[in-house]
PDB file of C-alpha atoms in Angstrom:
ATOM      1  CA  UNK Y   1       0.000   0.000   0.000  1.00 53.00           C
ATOM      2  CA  UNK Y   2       2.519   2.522   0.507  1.00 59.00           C
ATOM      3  CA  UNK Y   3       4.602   1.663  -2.805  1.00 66.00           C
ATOM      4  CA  UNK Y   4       1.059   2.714  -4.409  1.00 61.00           C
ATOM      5  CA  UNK Y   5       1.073   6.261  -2.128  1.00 56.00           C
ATOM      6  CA  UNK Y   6       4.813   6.956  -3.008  1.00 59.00           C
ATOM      7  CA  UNK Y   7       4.145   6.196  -6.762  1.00 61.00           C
ATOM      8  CA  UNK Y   8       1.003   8.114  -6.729  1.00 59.00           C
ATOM      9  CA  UNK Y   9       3.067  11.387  -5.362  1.00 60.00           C
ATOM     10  CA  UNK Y  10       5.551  11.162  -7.456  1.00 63.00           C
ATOM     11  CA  UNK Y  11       4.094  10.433 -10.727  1.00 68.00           C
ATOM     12  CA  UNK Y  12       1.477  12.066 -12.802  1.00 73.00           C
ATOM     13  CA  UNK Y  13       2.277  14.790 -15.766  1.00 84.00           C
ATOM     14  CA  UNK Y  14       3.517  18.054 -14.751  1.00 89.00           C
ATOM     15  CA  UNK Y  15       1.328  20.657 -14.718  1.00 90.00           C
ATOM     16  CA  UNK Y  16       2.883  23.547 -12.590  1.00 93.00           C
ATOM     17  CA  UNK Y  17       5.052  26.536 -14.097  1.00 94.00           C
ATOM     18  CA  UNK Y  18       8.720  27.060 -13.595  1.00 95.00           C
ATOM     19  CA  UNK Y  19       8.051  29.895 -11.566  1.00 96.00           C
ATOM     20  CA  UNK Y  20       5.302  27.829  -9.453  1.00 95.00           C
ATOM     21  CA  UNK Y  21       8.010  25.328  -9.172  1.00 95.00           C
ATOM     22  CA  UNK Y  22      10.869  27.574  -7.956  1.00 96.00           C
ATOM     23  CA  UNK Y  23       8.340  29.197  -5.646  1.00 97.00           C
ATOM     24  CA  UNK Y  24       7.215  25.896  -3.796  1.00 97.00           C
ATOM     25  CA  UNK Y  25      10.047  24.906  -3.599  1.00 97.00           C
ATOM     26  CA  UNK Y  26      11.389  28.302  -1.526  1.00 97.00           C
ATOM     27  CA  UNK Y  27       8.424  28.152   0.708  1.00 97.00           C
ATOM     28  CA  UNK Y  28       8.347  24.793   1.661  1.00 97.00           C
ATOM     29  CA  UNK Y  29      12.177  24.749   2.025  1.00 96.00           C
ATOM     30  CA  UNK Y  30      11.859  27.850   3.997  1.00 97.00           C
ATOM     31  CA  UNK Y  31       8.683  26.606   6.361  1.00 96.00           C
ATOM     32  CA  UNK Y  32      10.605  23.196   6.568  1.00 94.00           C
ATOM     33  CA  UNK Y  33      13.642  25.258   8.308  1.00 95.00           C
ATOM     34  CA  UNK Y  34      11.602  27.060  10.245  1.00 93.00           C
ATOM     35  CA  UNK Y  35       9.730  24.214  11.666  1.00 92.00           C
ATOM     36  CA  UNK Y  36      12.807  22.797  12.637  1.00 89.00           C
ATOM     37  CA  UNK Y  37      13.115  25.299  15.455  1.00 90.00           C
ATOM     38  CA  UNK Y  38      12.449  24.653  19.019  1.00 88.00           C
ATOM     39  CA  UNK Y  39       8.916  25.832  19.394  1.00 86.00           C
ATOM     40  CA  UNK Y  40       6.659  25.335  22.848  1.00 92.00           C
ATOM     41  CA  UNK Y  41       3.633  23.312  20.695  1.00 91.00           C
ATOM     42  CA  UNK Y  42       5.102  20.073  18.482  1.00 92.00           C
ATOM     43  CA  UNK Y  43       2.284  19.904  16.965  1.00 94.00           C
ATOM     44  CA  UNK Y  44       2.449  23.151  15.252  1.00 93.00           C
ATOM     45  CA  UNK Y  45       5.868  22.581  14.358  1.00 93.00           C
ATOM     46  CA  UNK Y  46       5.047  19.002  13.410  1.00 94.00           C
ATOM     47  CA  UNK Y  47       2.314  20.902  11.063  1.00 95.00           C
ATOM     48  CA  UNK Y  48       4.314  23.318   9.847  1.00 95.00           C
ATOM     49  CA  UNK Y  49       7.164  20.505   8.912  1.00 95.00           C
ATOM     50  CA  UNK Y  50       4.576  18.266   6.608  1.00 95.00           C
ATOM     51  CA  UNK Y  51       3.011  21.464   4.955  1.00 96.00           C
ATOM     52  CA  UNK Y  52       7.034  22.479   4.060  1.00 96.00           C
ATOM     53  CA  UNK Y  53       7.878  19.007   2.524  1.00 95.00           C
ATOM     54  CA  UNK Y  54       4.300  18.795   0.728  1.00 93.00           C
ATOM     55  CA  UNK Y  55       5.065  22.464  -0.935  1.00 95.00           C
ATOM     56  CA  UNK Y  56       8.911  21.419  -1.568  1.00 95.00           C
ATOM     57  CA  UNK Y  57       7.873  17.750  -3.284  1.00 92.00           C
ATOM     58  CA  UNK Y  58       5.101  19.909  -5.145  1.00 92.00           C
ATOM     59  CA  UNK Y  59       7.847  21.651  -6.596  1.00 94.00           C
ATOM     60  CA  UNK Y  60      10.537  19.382  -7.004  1.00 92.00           C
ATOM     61  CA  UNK Y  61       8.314  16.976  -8.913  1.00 91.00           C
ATOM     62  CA  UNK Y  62       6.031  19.690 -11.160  1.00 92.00           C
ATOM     63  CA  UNK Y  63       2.914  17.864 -10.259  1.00 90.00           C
ATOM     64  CA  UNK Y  64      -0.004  19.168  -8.010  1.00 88.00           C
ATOM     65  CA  UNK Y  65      -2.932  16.913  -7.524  1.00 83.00           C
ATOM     66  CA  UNK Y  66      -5.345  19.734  -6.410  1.00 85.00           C
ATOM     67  CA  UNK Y  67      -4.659  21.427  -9.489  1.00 85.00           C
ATOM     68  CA  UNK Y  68      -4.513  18.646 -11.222  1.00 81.00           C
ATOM     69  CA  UNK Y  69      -8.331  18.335  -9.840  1.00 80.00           C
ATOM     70  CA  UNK Y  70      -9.681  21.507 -10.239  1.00 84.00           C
ATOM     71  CA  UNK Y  71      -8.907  21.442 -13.937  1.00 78.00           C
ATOM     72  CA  UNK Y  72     -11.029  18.781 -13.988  1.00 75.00           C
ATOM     73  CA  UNK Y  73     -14.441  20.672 -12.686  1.00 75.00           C
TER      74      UNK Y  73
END
């Protein structure tokens, strides 16, 4: 079941710009680091870590299932 989840994130046609790209990548880079600071509530840093690494594998791999979605409405 997870081989199925990990293909499923990382495959699919790309349908994000360059600059969409470059710019998920930044934030969720940038989010990631900042997570990674001691903070008084894991959980918000725990939040704030997954939201990072979804924006920076958005980018990395040029595919976005909600837009992929939406296109589809």
């Amino acid at each position: 079941m997870a081989n199925a989840m990990i293909h499923d994130i990382f495959s699919g046609q790309q349908n994000l710009t360059t600059t969409e790209r470059a710019v998920s990548v930044v934030l969720g880079l940038g989010i990631a680091a900042a997570a990674a600071q001691p903070r008084p509530n894991k959980l918000l840093s725990l939040a704030a870590l997954i939201v990072g690494a979804g924006l920076a594998i958005r980018g990395a791999t040029g595919h976005c299932a909600v837009k992929a979605a939406s296109e589809h409405l």
